[in-house]
Tab-separated table of C-alpha atoms (C1' of nucleotides) in Angstrom:
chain	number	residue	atom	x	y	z
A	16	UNK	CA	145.602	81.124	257.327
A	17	UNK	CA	143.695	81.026	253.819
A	18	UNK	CA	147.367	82.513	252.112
A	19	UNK	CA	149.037	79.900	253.488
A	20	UNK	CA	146.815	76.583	252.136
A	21	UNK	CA	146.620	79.181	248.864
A	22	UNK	CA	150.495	79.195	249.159
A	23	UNK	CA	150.837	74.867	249.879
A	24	UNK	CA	148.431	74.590	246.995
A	25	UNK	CA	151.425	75.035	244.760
A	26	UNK	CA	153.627	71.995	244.360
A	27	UNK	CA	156.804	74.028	243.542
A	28	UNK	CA	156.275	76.331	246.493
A	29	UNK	CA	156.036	72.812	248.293
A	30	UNK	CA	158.962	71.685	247.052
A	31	UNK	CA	160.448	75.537	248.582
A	32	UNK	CA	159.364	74.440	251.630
A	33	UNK	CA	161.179	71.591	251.461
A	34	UNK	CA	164.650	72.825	251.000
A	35	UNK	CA	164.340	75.218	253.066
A	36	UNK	CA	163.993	72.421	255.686
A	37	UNK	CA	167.498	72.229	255.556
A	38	UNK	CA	168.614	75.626	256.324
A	39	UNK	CA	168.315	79.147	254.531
A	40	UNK	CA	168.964	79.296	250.864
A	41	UNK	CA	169.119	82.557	248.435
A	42	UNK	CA	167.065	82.472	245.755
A	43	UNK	CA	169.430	81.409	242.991
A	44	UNK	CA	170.542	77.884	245.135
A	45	UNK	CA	166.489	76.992	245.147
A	46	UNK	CA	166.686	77.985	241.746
A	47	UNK	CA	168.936	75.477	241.093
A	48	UNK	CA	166.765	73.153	242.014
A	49	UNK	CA	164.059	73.759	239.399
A	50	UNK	CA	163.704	74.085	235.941
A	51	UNK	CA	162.029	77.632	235.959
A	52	UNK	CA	162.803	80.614	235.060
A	53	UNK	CA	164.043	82.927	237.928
A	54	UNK	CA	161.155	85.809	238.286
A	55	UNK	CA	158.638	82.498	238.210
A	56	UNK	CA	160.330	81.645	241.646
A	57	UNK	CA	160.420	85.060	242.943
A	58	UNK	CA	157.018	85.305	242.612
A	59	UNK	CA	156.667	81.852	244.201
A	60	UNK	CA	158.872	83.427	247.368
A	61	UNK	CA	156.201	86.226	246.870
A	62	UNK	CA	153.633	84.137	247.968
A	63	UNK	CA	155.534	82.181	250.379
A	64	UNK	CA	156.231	85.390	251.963
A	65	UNK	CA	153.023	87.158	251.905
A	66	UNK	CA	151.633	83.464	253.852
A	67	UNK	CA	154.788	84.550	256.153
A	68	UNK	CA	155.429	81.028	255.775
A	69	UNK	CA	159.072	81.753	254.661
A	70	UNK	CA	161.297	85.073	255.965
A	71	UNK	CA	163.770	87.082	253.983
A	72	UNK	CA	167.224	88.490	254.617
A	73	UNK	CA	169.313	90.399	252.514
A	74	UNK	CA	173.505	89.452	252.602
A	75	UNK	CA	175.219	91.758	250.446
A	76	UNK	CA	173.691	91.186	247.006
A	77	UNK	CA	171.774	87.597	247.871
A	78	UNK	CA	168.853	87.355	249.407
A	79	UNK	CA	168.125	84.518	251.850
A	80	UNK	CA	165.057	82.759	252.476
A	81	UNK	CA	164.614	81.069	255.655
A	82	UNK	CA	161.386	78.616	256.109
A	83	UNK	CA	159.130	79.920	259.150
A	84	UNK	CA	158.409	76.577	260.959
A	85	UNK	CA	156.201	77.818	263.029
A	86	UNK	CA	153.534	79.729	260.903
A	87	UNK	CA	153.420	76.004	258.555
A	88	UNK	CA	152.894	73.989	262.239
A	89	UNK	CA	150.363	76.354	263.201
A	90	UNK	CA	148.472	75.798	260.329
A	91	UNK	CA	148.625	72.261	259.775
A	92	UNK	CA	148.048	71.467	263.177
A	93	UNK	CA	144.938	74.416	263.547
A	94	UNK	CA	142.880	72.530	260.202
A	95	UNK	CA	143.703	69.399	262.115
A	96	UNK	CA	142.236	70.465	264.925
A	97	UNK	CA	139.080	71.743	263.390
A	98	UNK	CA	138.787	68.724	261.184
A	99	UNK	CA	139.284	66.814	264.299
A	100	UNK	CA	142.462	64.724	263.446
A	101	UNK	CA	145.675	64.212	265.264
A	102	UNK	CA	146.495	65.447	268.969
A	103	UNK	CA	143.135	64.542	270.779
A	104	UNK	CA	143.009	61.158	271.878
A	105	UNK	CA	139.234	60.378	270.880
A	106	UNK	CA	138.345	57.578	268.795
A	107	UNK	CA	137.838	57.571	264.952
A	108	UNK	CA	134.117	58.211	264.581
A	109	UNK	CA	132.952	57.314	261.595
A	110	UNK	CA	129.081	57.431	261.655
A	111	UNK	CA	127.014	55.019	259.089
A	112	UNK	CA	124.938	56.379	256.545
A	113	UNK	CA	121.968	57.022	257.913
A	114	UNK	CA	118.815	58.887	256.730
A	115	UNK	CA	117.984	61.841	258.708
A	116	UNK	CA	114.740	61.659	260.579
A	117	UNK	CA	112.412	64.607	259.794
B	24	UNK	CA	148.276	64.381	246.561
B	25	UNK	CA	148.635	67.638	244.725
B	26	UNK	CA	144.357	67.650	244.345
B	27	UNK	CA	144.209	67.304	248.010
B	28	UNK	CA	145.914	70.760	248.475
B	29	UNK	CA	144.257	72.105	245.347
B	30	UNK	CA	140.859	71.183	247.271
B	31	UNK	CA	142.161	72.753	250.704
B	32	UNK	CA	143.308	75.754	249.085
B	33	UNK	CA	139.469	77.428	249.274
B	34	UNK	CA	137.978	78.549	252.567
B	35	UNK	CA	134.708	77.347	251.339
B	36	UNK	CA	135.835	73.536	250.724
B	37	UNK	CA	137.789	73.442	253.809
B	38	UNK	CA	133.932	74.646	255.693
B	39	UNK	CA	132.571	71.611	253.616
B	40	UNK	CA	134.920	69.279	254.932
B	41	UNK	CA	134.497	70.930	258.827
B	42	UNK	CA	130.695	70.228	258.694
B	43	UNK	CA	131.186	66.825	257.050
B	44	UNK	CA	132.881	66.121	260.456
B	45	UNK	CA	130.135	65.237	262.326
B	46	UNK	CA	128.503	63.129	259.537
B	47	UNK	CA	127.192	62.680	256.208
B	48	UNK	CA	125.339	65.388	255.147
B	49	UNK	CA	123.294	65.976	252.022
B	50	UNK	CA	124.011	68.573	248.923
B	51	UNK	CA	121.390	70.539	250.039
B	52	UNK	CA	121.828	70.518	254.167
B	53	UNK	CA	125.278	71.928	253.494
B	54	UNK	CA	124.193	74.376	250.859
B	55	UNK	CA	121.734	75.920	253.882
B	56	UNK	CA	125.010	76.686	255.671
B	57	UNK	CA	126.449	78.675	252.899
B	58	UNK	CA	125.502	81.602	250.843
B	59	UNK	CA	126.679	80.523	247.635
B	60	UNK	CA	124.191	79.027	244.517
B	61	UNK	CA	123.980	75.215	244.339
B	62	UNK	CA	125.570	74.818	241.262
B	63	UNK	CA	128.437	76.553	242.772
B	64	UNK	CA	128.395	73.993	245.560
B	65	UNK	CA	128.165	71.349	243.346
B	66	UNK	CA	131.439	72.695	241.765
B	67	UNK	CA	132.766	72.108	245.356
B	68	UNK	CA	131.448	69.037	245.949
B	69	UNK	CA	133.067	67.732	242.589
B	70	UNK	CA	136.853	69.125	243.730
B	71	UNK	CA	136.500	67.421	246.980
B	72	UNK	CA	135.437	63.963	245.039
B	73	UNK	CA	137.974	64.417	242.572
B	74	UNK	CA	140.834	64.672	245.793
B	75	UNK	CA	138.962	61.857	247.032
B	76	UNK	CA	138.440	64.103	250.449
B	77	UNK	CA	134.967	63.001	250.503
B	78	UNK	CA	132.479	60.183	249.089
B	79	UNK	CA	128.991	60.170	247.955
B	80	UNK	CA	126.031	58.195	248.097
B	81	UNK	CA	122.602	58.233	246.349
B	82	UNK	CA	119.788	57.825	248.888
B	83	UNK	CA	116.488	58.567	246.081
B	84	UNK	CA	116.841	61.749	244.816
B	85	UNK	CA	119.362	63.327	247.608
B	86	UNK	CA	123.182	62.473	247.328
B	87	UNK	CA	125.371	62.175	250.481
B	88	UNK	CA	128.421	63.253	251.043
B	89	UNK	CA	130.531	61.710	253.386
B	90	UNK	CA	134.056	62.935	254.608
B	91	UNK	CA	136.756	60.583	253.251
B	92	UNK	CA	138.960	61.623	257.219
B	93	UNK	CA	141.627	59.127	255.972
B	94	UNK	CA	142.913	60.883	252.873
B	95	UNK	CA	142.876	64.388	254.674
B	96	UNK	CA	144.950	62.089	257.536
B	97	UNK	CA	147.493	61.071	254.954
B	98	UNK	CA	147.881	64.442	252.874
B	99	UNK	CA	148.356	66.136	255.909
B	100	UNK	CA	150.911	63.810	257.589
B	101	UNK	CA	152.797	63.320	254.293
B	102	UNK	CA	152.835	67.025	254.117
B	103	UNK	CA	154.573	67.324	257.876
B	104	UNK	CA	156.857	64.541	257.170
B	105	UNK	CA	158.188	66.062	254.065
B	106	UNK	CA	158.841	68.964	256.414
B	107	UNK	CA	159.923	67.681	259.667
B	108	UNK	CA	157.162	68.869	261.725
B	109	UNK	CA	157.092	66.038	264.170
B	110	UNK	CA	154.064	64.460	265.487
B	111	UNK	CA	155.465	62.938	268.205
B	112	UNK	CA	159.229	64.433	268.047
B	113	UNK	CA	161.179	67.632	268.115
B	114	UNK	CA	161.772	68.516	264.632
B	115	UNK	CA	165.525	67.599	263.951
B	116	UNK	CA	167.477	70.728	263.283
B	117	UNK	CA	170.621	68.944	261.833
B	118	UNK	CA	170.648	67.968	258.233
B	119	UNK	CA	170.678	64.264	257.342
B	120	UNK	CA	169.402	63.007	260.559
B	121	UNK	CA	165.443	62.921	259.917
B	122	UNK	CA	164.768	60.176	256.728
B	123	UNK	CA	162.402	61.692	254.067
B	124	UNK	CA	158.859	61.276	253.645
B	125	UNK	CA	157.731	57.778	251.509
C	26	DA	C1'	102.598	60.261	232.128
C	27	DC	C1'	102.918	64.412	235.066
C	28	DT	C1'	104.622	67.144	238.835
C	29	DA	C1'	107.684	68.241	242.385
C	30	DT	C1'	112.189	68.009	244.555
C	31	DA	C1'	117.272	67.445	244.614
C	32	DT	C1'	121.311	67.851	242.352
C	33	DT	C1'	124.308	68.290	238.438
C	34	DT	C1'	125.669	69.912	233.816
C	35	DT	C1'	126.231	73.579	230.526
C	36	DG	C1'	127.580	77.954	229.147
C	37	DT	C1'	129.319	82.321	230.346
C	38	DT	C1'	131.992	85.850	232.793
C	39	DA	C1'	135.361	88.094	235.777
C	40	DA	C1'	139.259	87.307	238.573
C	41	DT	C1'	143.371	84.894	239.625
C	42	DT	C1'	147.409	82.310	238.554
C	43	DA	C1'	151.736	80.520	236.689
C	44	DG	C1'	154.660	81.062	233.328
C	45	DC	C1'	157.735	83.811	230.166
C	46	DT	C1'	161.035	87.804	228.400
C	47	DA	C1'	162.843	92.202	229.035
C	48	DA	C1'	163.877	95.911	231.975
C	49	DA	C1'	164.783	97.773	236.490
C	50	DT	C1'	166.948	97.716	241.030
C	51	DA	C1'	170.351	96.713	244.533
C	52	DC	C1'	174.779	95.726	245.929
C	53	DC	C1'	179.716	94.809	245.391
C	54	DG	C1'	184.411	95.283	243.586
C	55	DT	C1'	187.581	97.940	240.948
D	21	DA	C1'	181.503	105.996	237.955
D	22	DC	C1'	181.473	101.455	235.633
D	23	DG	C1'	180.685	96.637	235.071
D	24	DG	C1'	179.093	92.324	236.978
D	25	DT	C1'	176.114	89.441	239.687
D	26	DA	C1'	171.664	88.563	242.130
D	27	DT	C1'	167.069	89.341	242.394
D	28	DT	C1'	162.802	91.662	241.644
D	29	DT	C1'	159.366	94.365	238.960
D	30	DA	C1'	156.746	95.240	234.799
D	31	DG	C1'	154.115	93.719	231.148
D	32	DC	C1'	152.200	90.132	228.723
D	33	DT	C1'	149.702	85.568	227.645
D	34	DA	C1'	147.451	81.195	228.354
D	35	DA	C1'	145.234	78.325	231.601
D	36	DT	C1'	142.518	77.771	235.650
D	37	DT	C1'	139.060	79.093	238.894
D	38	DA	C1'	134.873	80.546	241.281
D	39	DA	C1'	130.789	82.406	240.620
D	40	DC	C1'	126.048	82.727	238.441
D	41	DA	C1'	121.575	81.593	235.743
D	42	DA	C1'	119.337	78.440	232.882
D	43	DA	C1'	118.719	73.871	231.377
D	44	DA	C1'	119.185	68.986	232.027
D	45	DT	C1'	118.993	64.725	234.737
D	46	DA	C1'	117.430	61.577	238.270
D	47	DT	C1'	114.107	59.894	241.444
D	48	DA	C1'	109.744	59.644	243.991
D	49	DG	C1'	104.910	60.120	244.493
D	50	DT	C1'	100.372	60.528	242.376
DNA sequence: ACTATATTTTGTTAATTAGCTAAATACCGT
DNA sequence: ACGGTATTTAGCTAATTAACAAAATATAGT
């Protein structure tokens, strides 16, 4: 779980994420998309991969990346949950500022 | 946005954040839970401010930090928009059909 | 003004990171 | 086997980061 908010920390490995919404890519169409060279972004799918928050599949000589949904909800929705946000139903509580007895 | 994700990235900012949850606590009552040097802390403490995950408030000579739950809503929300993880709804699997993120 | 407490700032170090170019690897077609 | 395309690995550098100890700052009480 830590590799993967290390991984999000990254806006272009966002921005991965984020194509990859759309269906699998190889790694020269997300290179495309970005203005760096091309081992930068393998090392960015490096990452991505070692958070398993992407998978990879060889075709011939391309290699596919394919966004793991799953892993991404997993963690989203597991700091939620320990932050307290989202799914439960309870109230916004937002204590005052108060100073702590002894 | 980005600082949000910058701050999340470390295990020991995200713990900050957790015990924040159940009020404002002081520099020094969340330095007890950790095993790291104040200044250290304080490094944390600045991050957080900087993403604008938490506030603070002078009370005399201790400082309170208070969890800022709104931006940590947003930044995560944003971040599952801008991926089609659906709080309410299936994630769409067909391109075109889910409108971007704001 | 002095002392004690709480926290931050400064200065330093070691580790990590993101970026690059050049070279290596893997696969395909001929 | 050779040449071309796609991608990664290796090797490097500059910037950032997380950690610490020591010093500085801020406030309260005496």
């Amino acid at each position: 779980m830590n590799r993967v908010f290390k991984a999000l920390a990254d806006p272009s490995r966002r921005r991965i994420l984020q194509l990859l919404r759309e269906g699998p890519l190889s790694a020269g169409d997300i290179a495309r998309h970005f203005d760096l060279a091309k081992p930068t972004l393998s090392g960015h799918f490096a990452v991505l991969r070692e958070a398993d928050l992407v998978d990879q599949e060889r075709q011939g000589t391309t290699i596919y990346y394919r966004l793991n949904l799953s892993v991404l909800e997993e963690a989203l929705s597991g700091l939620m949950d320990s932050m307290g946000i989202g799914q439960g139903e309870r109230a916004a509580h937002s204590p005052g500022l108060v100073k702590p007895g002894k």
